[in-house]
mmCIF file of C-alpha atoms in Angstrom:
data_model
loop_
_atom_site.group_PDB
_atom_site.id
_atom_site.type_symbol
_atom_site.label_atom_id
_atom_site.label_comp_id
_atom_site.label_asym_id
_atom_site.label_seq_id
_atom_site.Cartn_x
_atom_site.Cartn_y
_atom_site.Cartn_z
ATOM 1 C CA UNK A 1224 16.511 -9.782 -5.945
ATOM 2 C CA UNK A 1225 14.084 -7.529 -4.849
ATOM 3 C CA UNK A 1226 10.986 -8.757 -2.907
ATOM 4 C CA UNK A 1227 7.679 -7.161 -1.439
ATOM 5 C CA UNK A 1228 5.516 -10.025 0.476
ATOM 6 C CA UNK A 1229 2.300 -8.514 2.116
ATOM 7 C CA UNK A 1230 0.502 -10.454 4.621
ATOM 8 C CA UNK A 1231 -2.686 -9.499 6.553
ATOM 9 C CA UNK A 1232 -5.222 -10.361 4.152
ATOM 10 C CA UNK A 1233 -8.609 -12.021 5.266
ATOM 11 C CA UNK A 1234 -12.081 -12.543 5.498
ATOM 12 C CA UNK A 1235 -13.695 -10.219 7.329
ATOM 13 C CA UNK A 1236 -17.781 -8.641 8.247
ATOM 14 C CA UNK A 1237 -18.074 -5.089 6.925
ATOM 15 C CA UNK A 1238 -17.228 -2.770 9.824
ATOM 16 C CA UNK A 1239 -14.591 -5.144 10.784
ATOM 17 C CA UNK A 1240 -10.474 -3.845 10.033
ATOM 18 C CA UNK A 1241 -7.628 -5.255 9.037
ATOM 19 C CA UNK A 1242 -4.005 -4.597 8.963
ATOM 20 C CA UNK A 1243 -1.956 -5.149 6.109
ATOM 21 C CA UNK A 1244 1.812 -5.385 6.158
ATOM 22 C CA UNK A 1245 4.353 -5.787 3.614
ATOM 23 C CA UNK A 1246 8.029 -6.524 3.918
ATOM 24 C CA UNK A 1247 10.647 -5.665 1.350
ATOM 25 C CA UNK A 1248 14.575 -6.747 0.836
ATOM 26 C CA UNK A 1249 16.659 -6.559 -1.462
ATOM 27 C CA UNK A 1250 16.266 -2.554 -1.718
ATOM 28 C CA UNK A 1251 17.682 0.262 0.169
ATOM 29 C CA UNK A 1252 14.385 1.020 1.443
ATOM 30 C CA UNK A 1253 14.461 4.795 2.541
ATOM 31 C CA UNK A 1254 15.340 5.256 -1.249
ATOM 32 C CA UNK A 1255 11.704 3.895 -1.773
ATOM 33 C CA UNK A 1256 8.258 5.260 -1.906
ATOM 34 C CA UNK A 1257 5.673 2.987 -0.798
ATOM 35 C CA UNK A 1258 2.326 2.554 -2.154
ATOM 36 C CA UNK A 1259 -0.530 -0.127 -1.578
ATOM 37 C CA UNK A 1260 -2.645 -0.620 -4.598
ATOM 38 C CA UNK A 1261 -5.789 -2.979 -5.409
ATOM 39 C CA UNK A 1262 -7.462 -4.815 -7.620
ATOM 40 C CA UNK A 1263 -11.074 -6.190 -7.622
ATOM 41 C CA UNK A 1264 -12.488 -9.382 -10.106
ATOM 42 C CA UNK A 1265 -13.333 -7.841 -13.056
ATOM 43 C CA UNK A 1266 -11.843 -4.521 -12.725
ATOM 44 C CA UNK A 1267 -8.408 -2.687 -13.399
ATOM 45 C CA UNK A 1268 -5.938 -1.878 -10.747
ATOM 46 C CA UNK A 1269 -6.794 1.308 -8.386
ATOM 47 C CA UNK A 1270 -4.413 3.263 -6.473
ATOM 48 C CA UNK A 1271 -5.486 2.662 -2.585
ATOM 49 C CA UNK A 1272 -2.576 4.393 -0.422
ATOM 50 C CA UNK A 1273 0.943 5.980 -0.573
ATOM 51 C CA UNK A 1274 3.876 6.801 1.280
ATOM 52 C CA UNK A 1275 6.739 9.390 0.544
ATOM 53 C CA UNK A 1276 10.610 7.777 1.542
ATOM 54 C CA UNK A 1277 10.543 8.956 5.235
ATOM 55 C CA UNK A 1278 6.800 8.998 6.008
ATOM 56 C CA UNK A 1279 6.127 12.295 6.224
ATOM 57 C CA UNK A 1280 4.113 12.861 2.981
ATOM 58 C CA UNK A 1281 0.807 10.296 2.297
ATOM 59 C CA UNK A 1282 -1.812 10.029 0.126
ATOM 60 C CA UNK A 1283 -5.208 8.564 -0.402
ATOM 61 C CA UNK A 1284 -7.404 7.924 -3.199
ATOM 62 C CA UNK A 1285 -10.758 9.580 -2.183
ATOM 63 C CA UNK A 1286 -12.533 6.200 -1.123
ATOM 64 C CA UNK A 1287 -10.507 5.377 1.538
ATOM 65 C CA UNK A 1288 -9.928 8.813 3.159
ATOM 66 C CA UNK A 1289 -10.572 8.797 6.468
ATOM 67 C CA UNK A 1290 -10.749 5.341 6.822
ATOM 68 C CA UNK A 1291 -7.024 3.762 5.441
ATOM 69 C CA UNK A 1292 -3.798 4.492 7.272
ATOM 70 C CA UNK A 1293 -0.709 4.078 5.457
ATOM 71 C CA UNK A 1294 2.399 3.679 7.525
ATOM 72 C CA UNK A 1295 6.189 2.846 6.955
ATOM 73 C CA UNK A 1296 8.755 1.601 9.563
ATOM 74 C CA UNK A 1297 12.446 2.060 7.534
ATOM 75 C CA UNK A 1298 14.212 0.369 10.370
ATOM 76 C CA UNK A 1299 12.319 -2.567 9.974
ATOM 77 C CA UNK A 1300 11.908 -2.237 5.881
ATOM 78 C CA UNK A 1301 7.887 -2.603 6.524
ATOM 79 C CA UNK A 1302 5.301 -0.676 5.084
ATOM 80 C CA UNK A 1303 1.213 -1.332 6.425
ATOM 81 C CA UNK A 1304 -1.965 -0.246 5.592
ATOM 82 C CA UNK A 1305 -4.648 0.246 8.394
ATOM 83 C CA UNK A 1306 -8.087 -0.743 6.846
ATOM 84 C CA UNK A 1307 -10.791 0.764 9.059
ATOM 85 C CA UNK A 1308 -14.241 0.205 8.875
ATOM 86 C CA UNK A 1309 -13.941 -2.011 6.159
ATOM 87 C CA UNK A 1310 -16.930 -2.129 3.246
ATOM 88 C CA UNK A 1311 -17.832 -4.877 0.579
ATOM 89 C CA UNK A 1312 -16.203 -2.825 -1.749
ATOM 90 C CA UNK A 1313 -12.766 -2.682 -0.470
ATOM 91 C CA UNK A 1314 -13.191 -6.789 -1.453
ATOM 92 C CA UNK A 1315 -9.499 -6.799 -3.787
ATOM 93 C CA UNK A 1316 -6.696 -8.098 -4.111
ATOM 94 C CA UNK A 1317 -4.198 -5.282 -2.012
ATOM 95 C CA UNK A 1318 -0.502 -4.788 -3.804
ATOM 96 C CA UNK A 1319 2.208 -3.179 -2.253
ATOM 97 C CA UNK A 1320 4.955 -1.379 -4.541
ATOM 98 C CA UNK A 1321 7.647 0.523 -4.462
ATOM 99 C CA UNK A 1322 9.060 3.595 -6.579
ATOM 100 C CA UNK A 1323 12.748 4.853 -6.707
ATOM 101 C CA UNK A 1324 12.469 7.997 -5.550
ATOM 102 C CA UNK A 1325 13.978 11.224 -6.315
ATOM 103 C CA UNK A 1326 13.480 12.447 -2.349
ATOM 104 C CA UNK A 1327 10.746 14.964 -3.311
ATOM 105 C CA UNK A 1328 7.965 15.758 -1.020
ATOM 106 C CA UNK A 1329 5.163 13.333 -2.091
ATOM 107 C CA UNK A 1330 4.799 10.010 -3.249
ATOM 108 C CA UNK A 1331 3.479 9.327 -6.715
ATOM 109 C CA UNK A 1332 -0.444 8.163 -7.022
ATOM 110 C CA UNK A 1333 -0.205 6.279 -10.644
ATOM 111 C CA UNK A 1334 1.003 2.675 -11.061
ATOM 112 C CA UNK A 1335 3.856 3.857 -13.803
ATOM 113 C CA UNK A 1336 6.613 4.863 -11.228
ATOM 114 C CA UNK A 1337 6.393 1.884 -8.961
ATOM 115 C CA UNK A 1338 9.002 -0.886 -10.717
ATOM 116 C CA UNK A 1339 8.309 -3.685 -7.537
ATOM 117 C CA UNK A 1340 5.644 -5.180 -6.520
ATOM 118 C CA UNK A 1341 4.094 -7.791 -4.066
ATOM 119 C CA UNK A 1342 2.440 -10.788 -5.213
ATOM 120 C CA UNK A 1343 -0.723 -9.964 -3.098
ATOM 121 C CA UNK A 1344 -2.873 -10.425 -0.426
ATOM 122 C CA UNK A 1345 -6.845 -11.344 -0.566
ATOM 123 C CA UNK A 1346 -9.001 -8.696 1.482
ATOM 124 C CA UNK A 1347 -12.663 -9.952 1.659
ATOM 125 C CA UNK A 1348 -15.402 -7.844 3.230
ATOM 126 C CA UNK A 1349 -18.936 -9.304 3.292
ATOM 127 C CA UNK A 1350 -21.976 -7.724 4.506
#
């Protein structure tokens, strides 16, 4: 069995970060992108943050540039997200996942290739 379990979630002011970490098993993990997706009440799932098989390619979606950090740690089978100077609407559910990969340079930034995901963990920001 394969399992992603993120943890880190919380309720926090805007301005305020959090770090988000997810653990996997069950996976040969360097054979694994990593990316963190979201999802907000009422709206579809968005594509936060992404990680390439051995960190050295990421990606952002253009609302948290600058302000996310994604990270992966393969000896440990973790992969976090930084949130920095976080904003009401960050407020989601955050999803880690993980895509087979192929070992090409970059990770993908679309839902379809990640087969495993996390069951989730509640960011809040309030202003």
């Amino acid at each position: 069995q394969v399992h992603l379990v993120e943890s880190g979630g919380g309720l926090v002011q805007a301005g305020d970060s959090l770090r988000l970490s997810c653990a996997a098993s069950g996976l040969i993990f360097r054979d694994y992108d990593m990316g963190w997706f979201r999802q907000a009440p009422g709206k579809g799932r968005e594509f936060v943050a992404a990680i390439n098989w051995n960190g050295a390619s990421a990606r952002y979606t253009n609302s948290v540039q600058g302000r996310f950090i994604i990270s992966r740690d393969n000896a440990e089978n973790t992969v976090d997200l930084e949130m920095n100077r976080l904003k009401p609407e960050d407020t989601a559910v955050y999803y880690c996942a993980a895509a087979f990969t192929r070992h090409t340079s970059v990770p993908p930034t679309i839902a379809d290739p990640y087969e495993y995901w996390g069951q989730g963990t509640q960011v809040t920001s309030s202003s």
